[in-house]
Amino acid sequence: MLKSRHHIIFAASVLAFVSTLFSGCMDNDPEILPEARPEQGKSLFVLCEGNFQYGNASLSLYDTESGTVNDNVFYAANGQRLGDTAQSMTLHDGTLWIVVNGSHVIFAVDPATVQEKGRVTGESVVSPRYIHFVSDDKAYVTQMYDSRILIVDPKQYAVTGSIDTGMESSSASTEQMVQIGGYVFVNCWSYQKKVLKIDTASDKVTAALEVGVQPASMCSDADGRLWVLTDGGYPGNPVGDEPARLVRIDPESFTVEKEFVFAEDASPSDLQVSEDGRSLYFLDGDIWKMDIGASEVPSEPYIVTDASYLYALTVNPATGDIYAADAMDFSQAGVVSRYSPDGKLTDEFNVGVCPGAFCWY
Amino acid sequence: MQISIRHICARLCPRVAVPGRLLQTASAVAVWAVFLSPLMHVAAHEVQCHDAVAAPLAGTEASIAVSEAADTTEHIDKAEIVAWRSDPAFRRTDFDSLALKENISVSLAEMLAYNSAVYVKQSGRATLSTISFRGTSASHTQVLWNGMRINSPMLGMTDFSLIPSFLVDNASLLHGTSSLSSVSGGLGGAVLLSTGKRPDPGFALQYVQGYGSFVTTDSFLRLSYGGTRFSSVTKAVVSSSRNDFRYVNRDRKENVYDDEKNIIGSYYPTERNRNGSWLDIHLLQEFRYDTDAGDIFTLSAWGLRSRRGLPMLTVDYGSPAGYVNEQKEHALRAVASWRRSWERGTTAEVSAGGALTGLDYLYARDPGSGDLLRMTDARSRTFTFFVRGHYSTDICRKWHFSADIDAGHHSVSSEDRCIMTPEGNGLGYEASRTEVSASVALQWRPVRRLSASLSVAENLYGGRFSPPMPSAGIEYLLSDKGDVRLKASASRNYRFPTLNDLYFLPGGNPSLAPESGVSYDAGCSFDVEIVPDILSLEGEGSWFDSYIEDWILWLPEGAGKNYYTPVNMMKVHAYGIEQTLGAEWRPSKEWTVIARGSLTWSPSVNCGEPRSRWDDSVGSQLPYIPEFSASASVSVAFRTWSLLYKWCHYSKRFTMSGNEDTISGSLPAYFMSDVSVSKRCVFRWGEMAFSVAVRNLLDEEYMTVLSRPMPGINYEAFVSVTPKFGRGARR
């Protein structure tokens, strides 16, 4: 009798625990966020990289007229995260293309609703960085590690081919693209020194030009010349460690016309051009401005900021307003400061983590 | 005076594991004790001495003579102990071999998650698992294995998922100020792991085989020989899993397209965990020789080989085919030691050892060509040599003195073979550092109820001396009845930068200053038998408060964030309360119910200077440090059956320094439950035990790290075989 009672007690204990199998207590439903409705002509998308391997990239939206900000607008519109390490955005033919490097995906998004229209994926999308549209039917996607630049059919969201850059894989790097005439110029950043010239008709690299250690950003000016900003590497860098340079290139002859060497301790980045193409902007702790006809780099910043770590820069093509993103400690909400063309602070607002790219809509 | 082993040990060190005493984990005498019953007397057997009367002992090596008979859990009749308790006033949590094997397949990380007040950060079984005390970081936890520091000299942290609890005989957590008694640099605390227990007389064998969900297999083998003087223990662990559990991916959607590539629908896909397989192999060999004069010589060698896939993120759209993201670790650690105790509480110990560690990390994808494109091919080799000495003695009845010296040398070679230098080497660094630490300590016991200690340590790291690190503590026995003790302690500590902090390419910063911490601790403990041999209760509560300055953070450097560099950035205030409570109830000879719980409140706040007026990190809780954590376990044992239920909880963890409450700014609080049932069968030829463990009992969907899913409910069944040899078999 006693034995059976013990067994009953033990069995009851087991059953009590087993019964809990049928109930969980944690809420896992996706969060519902209010959807944003960007208005064309007064919207600025801010792409926030997030942190590598965190999967916390996000897209913020700023209304330049009302000053309102919406964060995580991609998540709000699509019910899914943007991904890991969002790198760049390009607006083409009514579609916003977002390159998410760590997620190996390029999203096509309707900028009016921020809803996904399609995505480019595939095994050849190894480490995408930037997308450039040669035409409505053809886009180039640069990559790190992979020596190929991908050719994408944006209508089919499919990779249709590639351009061999001849670089050694693993340390290969192709970055930003600027098209001048029938040629696309590509700076090769990580552990590289070159700018490539690609014939868009044949999709082949026709020339390469050494411009300095690690050319990081590019733009073209009103005179149709190409400007390249190098970061100079770092101590111990196998391809070199030198002061950063700003290089002006004649795209036709593909030769260096002029070279500006920065001070040893300078770390210029994020080369941008003004709406009229006559001025260059870049970041180096503060915001710097330089006339394209200047004979030397400026000695004083154009706008002195109290930012922690300026990480991205853009100039409103319509108004000339300057926007600079502060990534703070790269582990909290970033801050974007808006300045009038003459350098006066007019607004500041929080965005997502590591704001690294802008796109005007 | 009637006294039992458990009483003696409770006095010496309240948490020394002794059968019959409330063990640190409630489960210790429950489910897995069934598996480990042949080992149950090991703990008691370890309690040994030459004379049961007036055996002056030191520290946790307290010993009392017991019979050589296998079943040494019986009370002995008379004993009087005169001994100095190790580190009075300092908070310490000990786990014995049974507690460590409460679930034979778990790593030390998982065991601590359910049974202690530390925070365990992991993203699934066989993934990087780190432990942090009291709101500090993983690199502020120092880990010693048989006296040898096993924190990576490159990274500063220890991966506890690579330490099967099966391989460890004893583990101790030294909380906050108490870590300085064993090792410097543990700004949060320290974990001491030891092996080398003397096995039972004669030959013994135990084999455990487990099969579980996701094609998981766990094999454990223990072979031992215990002679009069010489003994040997061999342990082997082989663990593997496909680890491809299913989960609903709520971080991304699959689209449904029409013929013109328009999206006409979407859904959250049910996926398998991709690239999460592992294979871990451990082999531990120990030899021990005990002389008649009391010398103990031990040699322990531990080899491991591990290959682990690093699962893809939930937001990775890449194909798992042609994808390699794996880490391989090979390590060989060996420690030889000699220890001897004399009368008058004198103990001397010398140990020396070394460790060779190879860590390879490969990240590669097939870009469609059929060949792998290597993006990271990092390889590091580390060699560590150390020698350590300890001496302690009673100066008189009221004073006890101890001194320790520890010297180690680390050599590191690290490179990424995807980035080749002009010399044909991978981008990386080679560096070495000699570290010397010395400390002296005095304990004073003016009256029986009061004891106090004072110690000073000094470190030399690669030619740089640390400032002196003082530590002081006081303990007062408030009541004999219930063993109620009041404790308080304070210390200053320093942690030197790791070799990666100093020399990593790119970004290493040779001018980094050491992190410094000041900690205060006060608390109370009790241990009471409410009904002798039937109901007992114990508990401990501590308040702690610490400031850490020059906290090292890796931040982007260079134009366009092209690399990270470490800087002395933050000042952190970590404070809070740790509370543990345990009860043991034996209503009859056939029933044992043990319950234990812990609760920790640990705000850990950045209180440094803001980087700018927008800096939200100042005043915020540090990322991935929960403010509240709790664990509980209940075990019910009836004859040869046992049931164990375990539960743990972590409050919301912020992922960002600014504590933003956004979709990825925090991870929700979670509650986790495991349960297991066991049955032991005794035969003439030996014993068998059968067990089923259920993890994530409530089948919760949760994440412990952003974008890293955790498995839902899963199962593992075990069979244990323990044949009897020699006299045991004949009985």
GROMACS .gro file of C-alpha atoms in nm, chain A residues 2-3 5-7 9-10 13-14 17-18 20-31 33 49-58 71-72 74-75 78-84 100 102-105 107 116-119 121-127 144-148 155-157 168-171 189-191 214 216 230-239 267-270 306-309 311 326 328-337 345 348-350 353-354, chain B residues 121 250-255 257 259-263 266 268 311-319 321 323 325 363 365-369 373-376 417-422 427 505-507 553-564 588 590-591 611-617 623-624 634 636-639 641-645 655-665 668-672 675 677-678 694 696-703 705-708 713 715:
model
  230
    2LEU     CA    1   0.276   0.234   0.105
    3LYS     CA    2   0.473   0.143  -0.204
    5ARG     CA    3   0.128   0.555  -0.264
    6HIS     CA    4   0.490   0.650  -0.324
    7HIS     CA    5   0.458   0.560  -0.686
    9ILE     CA    6   0.321   1.071  -0.564
   10PHE     CA    7   0.617   1.031  -0.795
   13SER     CA    8   0.521   1.494  -0.984
   14VAL     CA    9   0.617   1.380  -1.330
   17PHE     CA   10   0.594   1.888  -1.502
   18VAL     CA   11   0.482   1.724  -1.825
   20THR     CA   12   0.357   2.241  -1.847
   21LEU     CA   13   0.467   2.124  -2.190
   22PHE     CA   14   0.150   2.260  -2.334
   23SER     CA   15   0.194   2.617  -2.227
   24GLY     CA   16   0.459   2.875  -2.296
   25CYS     CA   17   0.464   3.220  -2.143
   26MET     CA   18   0.679   3.435  -2.366
   27ASP     CA   19   0.534   3.665  -2.626
   28ASN     CA   20   0.707   3.620  -2.962
   29ASP     CA   21   0.474   3.802  -3.193
   30PRO     CA   22   0.653   4.048  -3.421
   31GLU     CA   23   0.632   4.406  -3.308
   33LEU     CA   24   0.536   4.965  -3.583
   49GLU     CA   25   2.453   4.992  -4.083
   50GLY     CA   26   2.403   4.840  -3.746
   51ASN     CA   27   2.679   4.621  -3.609
   52PHE     CA   28   2.849   4.336  -3.789
   53GLN     CA   29   2.690   4.001  -3.700
   54TYR     CA   30   2.415   4.167  -3.495
   55GLY     CA   31   2.156   4.181  -3.772
   56ASN     CA   32   2.042   4.520  -3.648
   57ALA     CA   33   2.067   4.732  -3.961
   58SER     CA   34   1.776   4.970  -4.005
   71ASP     CA   35   1.307   5.478  -3.746
   72ASN     CA   36   1.291   5.118  -3.858
   74PHE     CA   37   1.175   4.897  -4.345
   75TYR     CA   38   1.065   4.676  -4.058
   78ASN     CA   39   0.760   4.472  -4.433
   79GLY     CA   40   0.749   4.298  -4.096
   80GLN     CA   41   1.104   4.180  -4.137
   81ARG     CA   42   1.442   4.312  -4.037
   82LEU     CA   43   1.662   4.490  -4.285
   83GLY     CA   44   1.949   4.259  -4.202
   84ASP     CA   45   2.314   4.262  -4.109
  100VAL     CA   46   2.285   4.473  -4.716
  102GLY     CA   47   2.631   4.099  -4.418
  103SER     CA   48   2.299   3.952  -4.525
  104HIS     CA   49   2.412   3.891  -4.882
  105VAL     CA   50   2.104   4.054  -5.025
  107PHE     CA   51   1.651   4.477  -5.154
  116GLU     CA   52   0.978   4.539  -5.069
  117LYS     CA   53   0.941   4.493  -5.444
  118GLY     CA   54   1.199   4.221  -5.483
  119ARG     CA   55   1.545   4.109  -5.381
  121THR     CA   56   2.027   3.700  -5.377
  122GLY     CA   57   2.229   3.403  -5.492
  123GLU     CA   58   2.554   3.229  -5.428
  124SER     CA   59   2.749   3.484  -5.631
  125VAL     CA   60   2.636   3.763  -5.396
  126VAL     CA   61   2.931   3.711  -5.168
  127SER     CA   62   2.983   4.049  -5.005
  144MET     CA   63   3.464   4.276  -5.116
  145TYR     CA   64   3.674   3.959  -5.119
  146ASP     CA   65   3.535   3.853  -5.455
  147SER     CA   66   3.734   3.976  -5.752
  148ARG     CA   67   3.422   4.000  -5.963
  155LYS     CA   68   1.389   4.368  -6.363
  156GLN     CA   69   1.444   4.003  -6.291
  157TYR     CA   70   1.630   4.063  -5.963
  168GLU     CA   71   4.345   3.826  -5.610
  169SER     CA   72   4.045   3.686  -5.431
  170SER     CA   73   4.026   3.722  -5.055
  171SER     CA   74   4.194   4.062  -5.062
  189TRP     CA   75   3.947   5.020  -5.130
  190SER     CA   76   4.044   4.746  -4.890
  191TYR     CA   77   4.411   4.650  -4.926
  214GLN     CA   78   4.312   5.248  -5.007
  216ALA     CA   79   3.779   5.494  -5.013
  230THR     CA   80   4.223   5.768  -5.013
  231ASP     CA   81   4.242   5.681  -4.644
  232GLY     CA   82   4.614   5.603  -4.651
  233GLY     CA   83   4.592   5.266  -4.474
  234TYR     CA   84   4.716   5.208  -4.121
  235PRO     CA   85   5.039   5.114  -3.946
  236GLY     CA   86   5.124   4.759  -4.045
  237ASN     CA   87   4.902   4.759  -4.353
  238PRO     CA   88   5.070   4.531  -4.608
  239VAL     CA   89   4.984   4.763  -4.899
  267SER     CA   90   4.166   6.095  -4.155
  268PRO     CA   91   3.944   6.240  -4.427
  269SER     CA   92   3.650   6.036  -4.550
  270ASP     CA   93   3.313   6.047  -4.725
  306ASP     CA   94   3.088   6.854  -3.143
  307ALA     CA   95   3.026   6.511  -3.291
  308SER     CA   96   3.176   6.194  -3.145
  309TYR     CA   97   3.248   6.020  -3.473
  311TYR     CA   98   3.048   5.875  -4.025
  326ASP     CA   99   2.743   6.098  -3.601
  328MET     CA  100   2.859   5.809  -3.152
  329ASP     CA  101   3.017   5.494  -3.007
  330PHE     CA  102   2.878   5.276  -3.290
  331SER     CA  103   2.664   5.103  -3.032
  332GLN     CA  104   2.375   5.340  -2.978
  333ALA     CA  105   2.135   5.552  -3.180
  334GLY     CA  106   2.325   5.776  -3.418
  335VAL     CA  107   2.263   6.146  -3.457
  336VAL     CA  108   2.219   6.343  -3.780
  337SER     CA  109   2.290   6.714  -3.779
  345LEU     CA  110   2.300   7.418  -3.747
  348GLU     CA  111   1.939   6.748  -3.513
  349PHE     CA  112   1.770   6.414  -3.482
  350ASN     CA  113   1.833   6.056  -3.372
  353VAL     CA  114   2.273   5.247  -3.509
  354CYS     CA  115   2.574   5.348  -3.723
  482LYS     CA  116   2.593   3.450  -2.232
  611ARG     CA  117   1.052   3.592  -3.758
  612ASP     CA  118   1.338   3.816  -3.866
  613ARG     CA  119   1.284   3.771  -4.236
  614LYS     CA  120   1.017   3.667  -4.482
  615GLU     CA  121   1.002   3.450  -4.786
  616ASN     CA  122   0.825   3.611  -5.077
  618TYR     CA  123   0.611   3.588  -5.669
  620ASP     CA  124   0.536   3.511  -6.321
  621GLU     CA  125   0.643   3.873  -6.361
  622LYS     CA  126   0.838   3.874  -6.038
  623ASN     CA  127   0.581   4.075  -5.849
  624ILE     CA  128   0.545   3.990  -5.483
  627SER     CA  129   0.506   3.658  -4.796
  629TYR     CA  130   0.784   3.377  -4.201
  672PRO     CA  131   2.536   2.916  -3.734
  673MET     CA  132   2.414   3.157  -3.996
  674LEU     CA  133   2.228   3.463  -3.880
  675THR     CA  134   1.852   3.468  -3.909
  676VAL     CA  135   1.893   3.755  -4.154
  677ASP     CA  136   2.143   3.584  -4.381
  678TYR     CA  137   2.001   3.531  -4.730
  679GLY     CA  138   2.307   3.343  -4.849
  680SER     CA  139   2.295   2.979  -4.936
  682ALA     CA  140   2.552   2.516  -4.943
  684TYR     CA  141   2.937   2.793  -4.701
  686ASN     CA  142   3.206   2.941  -4.117
  724TYR     CA  143   3.496   3.200  -4.326
  726ARG     CA  144   3.182   3.085  -4.950
  727ASP     CA  145   3.150   2.922  -5.284
  728PRO     CA  146   3.072   3.211  -5.518
  729GLY     CA  147   2.933   2.972  -5.771
  730SER     CA  148   3.260   2.860  -5.918
  734LEU     CA  149   3.644   3.195  -5.167
  735ARG     CA  150   3.823   3.251  -4.838
  736MET     CA  151   3.730   3.577  -4.673
  737THR     CA  152   3.887   3.516  -4.336
  778ARG     CA  153   4.617   3.426  -4.423
  779CYS     CA  154   4.374   3.603  -4.653
  780ILE     CA  155   4.581   3.919  -4.624
  781MET     CA  156   4.940   3.843  -4.712
  782THR     CA  157   5.229   4.072  -4.630
  783PRO     CA  158   5.518   4.135  -4.874
  788LEU     CA  159   4.861   3.981  -4.166
  866LEU     CA  160   4.675   4.422  -3.651
  867PRO     CA  161   4.513   4.647  -3.734
  868GLY     CA  162   4.428   4.854  -3.434
  914LEU     CA  163   3.634   4.927  -2.545
  915TRP     CA  164   3.710   4.856  -2.909
  916LEU     CA  165   3.595   5.150  -3.117
  917PRO     CA  166   3.631   5.231  -3.486
  918GLU     CA  167   3.939   5.418  -3.589
  919GLY     CA  168   4.062   5.562  -3.911
  920ALA     CA  169   3.877   5.722  -4.196
  921GLY     CA  170   3.554   5.547  -4.274
  922LYS     CA  171   3.580   5.309  -3.980
  923ASN     CA  172   3.834   5.096  -4.157
  924TYR     CA  173   3.946   4.924  -3.840
  925TYR     CA  174   3.878   4.908  -3.468
  949SER     CA  175   1.174   0.946   0.507
  951GLU     CA  176   1.323   0.684   0.070
  952TRP     CA  177   1.248   1.042  -0.014
  972ARG     CA  178   3.121   6.164  -2.557
  973SER     CA  179   2.886   6.438  -2.656
  974ARG     CA  180   2.557   6.589  -2.543
  975TRP     CA  181   2.381   6.317  -2.741
  976ASP     CA  182   2.558   6.032  -2.569
  977ASP     CA  183   2.289   5.810  -2.420
  978SER     CA  184   2.531   5.546  -2.299
  984PRO     CA  185   2.478   4.586  -2.319
  985TYR     CA  186   2.404   4.219  -2.266
  995VAL     CA  187   1.393   2.125  -0.737
  997VAL     CA  188   1.278   1.481  -0.591
  998ALA     CA  189   1.443   1.146  -0.531
  999PHE     CA  190   1.254   0.834  -0.437
 1000ARG     CA  191   1.445   0.511  -0.401
 1002TRP     CA  192   1.392   0.714  -0.916
 1003SER     CA  193   1.465   1.079  -0.936
 1004LEU     CA  194   1.319   1.385  -1.094
 1005LEU     CA  195   1.489   1.719  -1.147
 1006TYR     CA  196   1.330   2.042  -1.258
 1016THR     CA  197   2.203   4.514  -2.706
 1017MET     CA  198   2.307   4.876  -2.745
 1018SER     CA  199   2.498   5.103  -2.511
 1019GLY     CA  200   2.225   5.366  -2.521
 1020ASN     CA  201   1.954   5.122  -2.406
 1021GLU     CA  202   1.733   5.211  -2.701
 1022ASP     CA  203   1.400   5.037  -2.680
 1023THR     CA  204   1.376   4.953  -3.048
 1024ILE     CA  205   1.311   4.626  -3.227
 1025SER     CA  206   1.675   4.525  -3.207
 1026GLY     CA  207   1.776   4.739  -2.912
 1029PRO     CA  208   1.310   4.016  -2.428
 1030ALA     CA  209   1.328   3.858  -2.087
 1031TYR     CA  210   1.308   3.484  -2.096
 1032PHE     CA  211   1.228   3.195  -1.868
 1033MET     CA  212   1.376   2.857  -1.937
 1036VAL     CA  213   1.339   1.859  -1.657
 1038VAL     CA  214   1.385   1.178  -1.494
 1039SER     CA  215   1.615   0.893  -1.404
 1055VAL     CA  216   1.394   1.750  -2.167
 1057ASN     CA  217   1.330   2.402  -2.307
 1058LEU     CA  218   1.036   2.225  -2.155
 1059LEU     CA  219   0.787   2.494  -2.250
 1060ASP     CA  220   0.908   2.503  -2.609
 1061GLU     CA  221   0.977   2.873  -2.593
 1062GLU     CA  222   1.091   3.070  -2.895
 1063TYR     CA  223   1.371   3.287  -2.771
 1064MET     CA  224   1.711   3.434  -2.840
 1066VAL     CA  225   2.197   3.688  -2.870
 1067LEU     CA  226   2.054   3.900  -3.152
 1068SER     CA  227   1.980   3.708  -3.471
 1069ARG     CA  228   2.083   3.375  -3.314
 1074ILE     CA  229   1.188   2.168  -2.684
 1076TYR     CA  230   1.525   1.563  -2.571
   0.00000   0.00000   0.00000
